[in-house]
PDB file of C-alpha atoms in Angstrom:
ATOM      1  CA  MET A   1     -13.765   6.130  -9.683  1.00 90.00           C
ATOM      2  CA  ALA A   2     -13.179   8.625  -6.911  1.00 89.00           C
ATOM      3  CA  ARG A   3     -15.093   6.193  -4.581  1.00 93.00           C
ATOM      4  CA  THR A   4     -12.914   3.356  -5.740  1.00 93.00           C
ATOM      5  CA  LEU A   5      -9.679   5.336  -5.136  1.00 94.00           C
ATOM      6  CA  ARG A   6     -10.786   6.366  -1.610  1.00 95.00           C
ATOM      7  CA  THR A   7     -11.806   2.789  -0.655  1.00 95.00           C
ATOM      8  CA  LEU A   8      -8.463   1.361  -2.108  1.00 96.00           C
ATOM      9  CA  THR A   9      -6.370   4.085  -0.342  1.00 96.00           C
ATOM     10  CA  ARG A  10      -8.050   3.394   2.973  1.00 97.00           C
ATOM     11  CA  LEU A  11      -7.678  -0.289   2.602  1.00 97.00           C
ATOM     12  CA  MET A  12      -4.052  -0.015   1.609  1.00 97.00           C
ATOM     13  CA  GLY A  13      -3.619   2.215   4.778  1.00 98.00           C
ATOM     14  CA  TRP A  14      -5.162   0.037   7.263  1.00 98.00           C
ATOM     15  CA  SER A  15      -3.557  -3.159   5.812  1.00 97.00           C
ATOM     16  CA  CYS A  16      -0.061  -1.582   6.097  1.00 97.00           C
ATOM     17  CA  VAL A  17      -0.714  -0.383   9.760  1.00 98.00           C
ATOM     18  CA  ALA A  18      -1.905  -3.762  10.636  1.00 97.00           C
ATOM     19  CA  ILE A  19       0.936  -5.669   8.926  1.00 95.00           C
ATOM     20  CA  GLY A  20       3.461  -3.281  10.420  1.00 96.00           C
ATOM     21  CA  LEU A  21       2.112  -3.738  13.933  1.00 97.00           C
ATOM     22  CA  TYR A  22       2.067  -7.478  13.377  1.00 96.00           C
ATOM     23  CA  HIS A  23       5.878  -7.326  12.623  1.00 94.00           C
ATOM     24  CA  VAL A  24       6.593  -4.956  15.588  1.00 96.00           C
ATOM     25  CA  LEU A  25       4.784  -7.250  18.026  1.00 95.00           C
ATOM     26  CA  LEU A  26       5.865 -10.680  16.572  1.00 91.00           C
ATOM     27  CA  GLY A  27       9.468  -9.952  15.165  1.00 89.00           C
ATOM     28  CA  ASN A  28      11.156 -12.951  13.509  1.00 89.00           C
ATOM     29  CA  ALA A  29       7.919 -15.025  14.096  1.00 87.00           C
ATOM     30  CA  ALA A  30       6.028 -12.768  11.543  1.00 89.00           C
ATOM     31  CA  LEU A  31       8.339 -13.888   8.709  1.00 86.00           C
ATOM     32  CA  PRO A  32       7.721 -17.328   7.230  1.00 82.00           C
ATOM     33  CA  GLY A  33      10.893 -19.359   7.642  1.00 76.00           C
ATOM     34  CA  ALA A  34      12.672 -16.741   9.842  1.00 77.00           C
ATOM     35  CA  ALA A  35      11.707 -17.796  13.345  1.00 74.00           C
ATOM     36  CA  SER A  36      15.439 -18.779  14.185  1.00 80.00           C
ATOM     37  CA  ALA A  37      17.023 -15.898  12.187  1.00 84.00           C
ATOM     38  CA  GLY A  38      18.498 -14.338  15.325  1.00 87.00           C
ATOM     39  CA  ALA A  39      18.417 -11.039  17.238  1.00 91.00           C
ATOM     40  CA  THR A  40      19.825  -8.966  14.357  1.00 91.00           C
ATOM     41  CA  VAL A  41      16.959  -9.978  11.937  1.00 88.00           C
ATOM     42  CA  ASP A  42      14.450  -9.645  14.748  1.00 90.00           C
ATOM     43  CA  SER A  43      15.569  -6.042  15.609  1.00 92.00           C
ATOM     44  CA  TRP A  44      15.598  -5.109  11.850  1.00 91.00           C
ATOM     45  CA  GLY A  45      12.214  -6.678  11.219  1.00 90.00           C
ATOM     46  CA  ARG A  46      10.629  -4.825  14.202  1.00 92.00           C
ATOM     47  CA  PHE A  47      12.011  -1.606  13.035  1.00 94.00           C
ATOM     48  CA  MET A  48      10.834  -2.129   9.475  1.00 95.00           C
ATOM     49  CA  GLY A  49       7.415  -2.926  10.914  1.00 95.00           C
ATOM     50  CA  ALA A  50       7.272   0.472  12.606  1.00 97.00           C
ATOM     51  CA  ALA A  51       8.356   1.961   9.293  1.00 97.00           C
ATOM     52  CA  PHE A  52       5.528   0.184   7.580  1.00 97.00           C
ATOM     53  CA  VAL A  53       3.033   1.448  10.207  1.00 98.00           C
ATOM     54  CA  GLY A  54       4.275   4.902   9.189  1.00 98.00           C
ATOM     55  CA  TYR A  55       3.683   4.042   5.470  1.00 98.00           C
ATOM     56  CA  GLY A  56       0.213   2.932   6.283  1.00 98.00           C
ATOM     57  CA  LEU A  57      -0.462   6.106   8.160  1.00 98.00           C
ATOM     58  CA  ALA A  58       0.711   8.102   5.056  1.00 98.00           C
ATOM     59  CA  TRP A  59      -1.880   6.190   2.907  1.00 97.00           C
ATOM     60  CA  LEU A  60      -4.541   7.009   5.552  1.00 98.00           C
ATOM     61  CA  TRP A  61      -3.541  10.655   5.481  1.00 98.00           C
ATOM     62  CA  ALA A  62      -3.998  10.686   1.745  1.00 96.00           C
ATOM     63  CA  ALA A  63      -7.356   9.099   1.969  1.00 96.00           C
ATOM     64  CA  ARG A  64      -8.577  11.739   4.326  1.00 96.00           C
ATOM     65  CA  ARG A  65      -7.722  14.617   2.025  1.00 95.00           C
ATOM     66  CA  ARG A  66     -10.496  16.218  -0.061  1.00 92.00           C
ATOM     67  CA  PRO A  67      -9.629  15.616  -2.866  1.00 94.00           C
ATOM     68  CA  ILE A  68      -7.212  12.832  -2.407  1.00 94.00           C
ATOM     69  CA  PRO A  69      -3.871  14.301  -3.691  1.00 95.00           C
ATOM     70  CA  ALA A  70      -2.807  12.535  -6.901  1.00 95.00           C
ATOM     71  CA  GLN A  71       0.856  13.224  -6.315  1.00 96.00           C
ATOM     72  CA  ALA A  72       0.708  11.460  -2.867  1.00 97.00           C
ATOM     73  CA  VAL A  73      -1.010   8.547  -4.303  1.00 97.00           C
ATOM     74  CA  ARG A  74       1.641   8.309  -7.008  1.00 97.00           C
ATOM     75  CA  LEU A  75       4.490   8.570  -4.599  1.00 98.00           C
ATOM     76  CA  LEU A  76       3.094   6.029  -2.243  1.00 98.00           C
ATOM     77  CA  ALA A  77       2.284   3.600  -5.050  1.00 98.00           C
ATOM     78  CA  ALA A  78       5.783   3.991  -6.400  1.00 98.00           C
ATOM     79  CA  VAL A  79       7.311   3.130  -2.925  1.00 98.00           C
ATOM     80  CA  PHE A  80       5.132  -0.091  -3.015  1.00 97.00           C
ATOM     81  CA  LEU A  81       6.250  -0.924  -6.561  1.00 98.00           C
ATOM     82  CA  LEU A  82       9.942  -0.342  -5.483  1.00 97.00           C
ATOM     83  CA  GLY A  83       9.297  -2.997  -2.692  1.00 96.00           C
ATOM     84  CA  GLY A  84       7.947  -5.499  -5.490  1.00 96.00           C
ATOM     85  CA  ALA A  85      11.127  -4.640  -7.561  1.00 97.00           C
ATOM     86  CA  GLY A  86      13.265  -5.314  -4.578  1.00 96.00           C
ATOM     87  CA  ARG A  87      11.614  -8.721  -4.119  1.00 95.00           C
ATOM     88  CA  LEU A  88      12.307  -9.459  -7.781  1.00 96.00           C
ATOM     89  CA  LEU A  89      15.994  -8.594  -7.288  1.00 97.00           C
ATOM     90  CA  SER A  90      16.035 -10.923  -4.406  1.00 95.00           C
ATOM     91  CA  LEU A  91      14.516 -13.701  -6.332  1.00 95.00           C
ATOM     92  CA  ALA A  92      17.151 -13.128  -9.057  1.00 96.00           C
ATOM     93  CA  MET A  93      19.973 -13.072  -6.686  1.00 96.00           C
ATOM     94  CA  HIS A  94      18.961 -15.727  -4.042  1.00 95.00           C
ATOM     95  CA  GLY A  95      16.260 -17.815  -5.666  1.00 93.00           C
ATOM     96  CA  TRP A  96      12.651 -18.518  -4.683  1.00 93.00           C
ATOM     97  CA  PRO A  97      11.390 -17.390  -1.245  1.00 90.00           C
ATOM     98  CA  HIS A  98       8.553 -18.839   0.808  1.00 87.00           C
ATOM     99  CA  GLY A  99       5.291 -19.007  -1.339  1.00 88.00           C
ATOM    100  CA  PHE A 100       3.663 -16.350   0.733  1.00 90.00           C
ATOM    101  CA  GLN A 101       6.472 -13.960  -0.267  1.00 89.00           C
ATOM    102  CA  ILE A 102       5.723 -14.716  -3.925  1.00 94.00           C
ATOM    103  CA  ALA A 103       2.069 -13.836  -3.402  1.00 95.00           C
ATOM    104  CA  LEU A 104       3.069 -10.525  -1.838  1.00 94.00           C
ATOM    105  CA  THR A 105       5.361  -9.795  -4.833  1.00 95.00           C
ATOM    106  CA  VAL A 106       2.526 -10.328  -7.138  1.00 96.00           C
ATOM    107  CA  ILE A 107       0.435  -7.816  -5.168  1.00 96.00           C
ATOM    108  CA  GLU A 108       3.185  -5.347  -5.025  1.00 96.00           C
ATOM    109  CA  LEU A 109       3.647  -5.385  -8.629  1.00 97.00           C
ATOM    110  CA  ALA A 110       0.031  -5.463  -9.699  1.00 97.00           C
ATOM    111  CA  LEU A 111      -1.569  -2.894  -7.386  1.00 96.00           C
ATOM    112  CA  PRO A 112       0.648   0.136  -8.175  1.00 97.00           C
ATOM    113  CA  PRO A 113      -0.519   0.489 -11.816  1.00 97.00           C
ATOM    114  CA  VAL A 114      -4.062   0.607 -10.539  1.00 96.00           C
ATOM    115  CA  PHE A 115      -3.229   3.454  -8.276  1.00 96.00           C
ATOM    116  CA  PHE A 116      -1.341   5.270 -10.990  1.00 96.00           C
ATOM    117  CA  TRP A 117      -4.430   4.857 -13.157  1.00 96.00           C
ATOM    118  CA  LEU A 118      -6.851   6.053 -10.492  1.00 95.00           C
ATOM    119  CA  ALA A 119      -4.480   8.733  -8.859  1.00 93.00           C
ATOM    120  CA  THR A 120      -6.422  11.674 -10.451  1.00 91.00           C
ATOM    121  CA  ALA A 121      -9.865  10.297  -9.941  1.00 87.00           C
ATOM    122  CA  ASP A 122     -10.648  12.404  -6.987  1.00 83.00           C
ATOM    123  CA  GLU A 123      -9.089  15.469  -8.293  1.00 80.00           C
ATOM    124  CA  HIS A 124     -10.801  15.276 -11.656  1.00 76.00           C
ATOM    125  CA  PRO A 125     -13.956  13.381 -11.070  1.00 65.00           C
ATOM    126  CA  ARG A 126     -15.889  12.113 -14.071  1.00 63.00           C
ATOM    127  CA  HIS A 127     -19.193  13.804 -14.947  1.00 54.00           C
ATOM    128  CA  GLU A 128     -21.191  10.832 -13.441  1.00 49.00           C
ATOM    129  CA  ASP A 129     -19.277  10.868 -10.127  1.00 52.00           C
ATOM    130  CA  ALA A 130     -19.750  14.488  -9.815  1.00 52.00           C
ATOM    131  CA  GLU A 131     -23.494  14.135 -10.417  1.00 51.00           C
ATOM    132  CA  ARG A 132     -23.794  11.376  -7.960  1.00 54.00           C
ATOM    133  CA  SER A 133     -22.065  13.320  -5.130  1.00 53.00           C
ATOM    134  CA  THR A 134     -24.172  16.404  -5.910  1.00 53.00           C
ATOM    135  CA  ALA A 135     -27.346  14.232  -5.791  1.00 53.00           C
ATOM    136  CA  ALA A 136     -26.293  12.730  -2.410  1.00 54.00           C
ATOM    137  CA  ARG A 137     -26.149  16.164  -0.902  1.00 52.00           C
TER     138      ARG A 137
END
């Protein structure tokens, strides 16, 4: 389980860094249906892209700790879940967005419970995980 947590945490970090940089570099063109949204949305999107890079770096920081801090995983997963909840609120207030945004919403709502479940896996490794890591040394 600890290996799964470490892998998912790294994957989350690198994905967020890549997505954030994509938004910083492309601005409105990074958002389906927003290419002509104007300078204000472009500025906001590029800024939020930089914030998303920072969020990804926080995941990578957590992934590099030994053990991975459960509290950090829970906090970062809660932020991700809040993003999904924000998308649901938008859906309720403004209707269905682009299909890609729906797929992202599903990920943002489904992945945090997995991280909440795995959060302590590295702090309290199961007996089998501990034996495997001892045998690998």
